[in-house]
Phi, psi and omega in degrees: 000316179296321178299319179297320179298313181292328178293317178294318180296320179296319179296320179296318179297321179296318179294322177298319180296318180295319179296319180298327181265006180075027183234048186278358175275150175296144183300333182282348181261109180293145178291141175271091185300317182298319179294319181292326175295316178297319180296320179293320178297319177295320184294324182277347173082185183299142180232161178207168175059220182298327181295319178297319180291327180289321188275064175285170176299321179297321178297312181298324178296321179298319180290324175294318178297319182296334180247031174052036176062030172269114188299314183295318180292321178295319178299314180298316181296315181294319179297323177293322177293317179301317179294318179298314181294325178296325181271317185278329179053060183297329181287349181258359177289135178245153187304320183296343178280337184236003186302327180296330178291335185261010186302325183268354182078029181294331172218130178205161174274128183292157176269021174219166180243170178278185186298341183253014177081011183275146177299152180237128172263128177263130178236133180228085184301338177292348180254021177302132187235356181223163179248003183277113180299314181299321180295319179296317180294315182297320177298315180293319178301317178303314184286331173295314178299322179294319178296319178296320178301328184259017177292136175289159181302133179091354179251142181241352189237167177229168176243148177242133173242120182248114182264120184265016176301131177073013183282139168208153181299324179290320183288331187289325180060011180269117181278162179301320180301317179297318178298318178295321179297319179296314179298320179298313180296314183296310187284325185267336185241352175227054182295144177060026177265343182264130173270314181202148172237115179262118173263100189268116176055051178289136179287166182300326181297327177286323181301324176293319178295321182295325179301323178288314182295327186300337177296338182259003183266128177300141180307321180294319178293320182303322181293339182270353182270123183240126172275121185236137183230146178296151176059029177242123187299315180296321179296319180298323179293323177299313181296318180295329182287337182249340186222148171279110187298338177291332179261005183264134179299154181300332179299340178248025177078022182261220184296122182294342178269005183232112181238160180289119176228118182255122177249105186298322181295313180293320180295322179298320178297319179296318180293325178298320177295319180291330177299322178293317178296320180295316180298321178294321180297317182269002182056045180253160173276147177232129180282128182297137177226164179231159179258130174282114185296343183288314184230003177082003178283154173274139174224156179293137181287000000 
């Protein structure tokens, strides 16, 4: 009889734990994803304008996945993003507003994709050129939005490759607060957008910094971060599983005839074209700008 009591009590405790984690369904019962998406759409209420366009079924699914299919937590997360987007207006940022941050190519969209056709953002913290935290975040947000704009049909994620060549804590000028702000934006407002983050050949000084930063990294994001080193067999397998090494720059252990070369003027022209595409997607007006051929900056025509 006592054994029966403890068995029932244990089952109740397990159910309480599952409810607390948003897992109150029996494991044998698959979640009805379509119904949960409809429930989330109903929960957030009527939408209009850019918010309506943002909240696609795929978008709602990402927020549900990010919160382990807990409706209330997903609703809270999505509502916070809607408010952030309403104030920050990431879809309205134009390249000429952030072009100065990108002069050295510290962050850019690669001219190749990963093995699954997903856009790749290249980051080179050793080429950090500004000390403005807000400017760094805004520049990255622009490029995240740009990568999303260029996602192939059926893909929801992008890959990040971080090259630590020339990196030093003094040269990076990136403060802990800026790193936390970037993580906050990425994890809370772009859930399930990252496929993988490759930290390529990070020096020991960065590893110490990462230990501090890791406290602010969501467990799901943490699993996507890979430390990769040259001449390491396990690292080579990671790269091969995500990238075609023939199309990968030599800086990431790829094709020796292909190296990272950033041309700010050419990249600016590409971003100007994407700004027009972005404005059409969001049905926004875009103020005409021109590129100064001398230095690649945008100037009023």
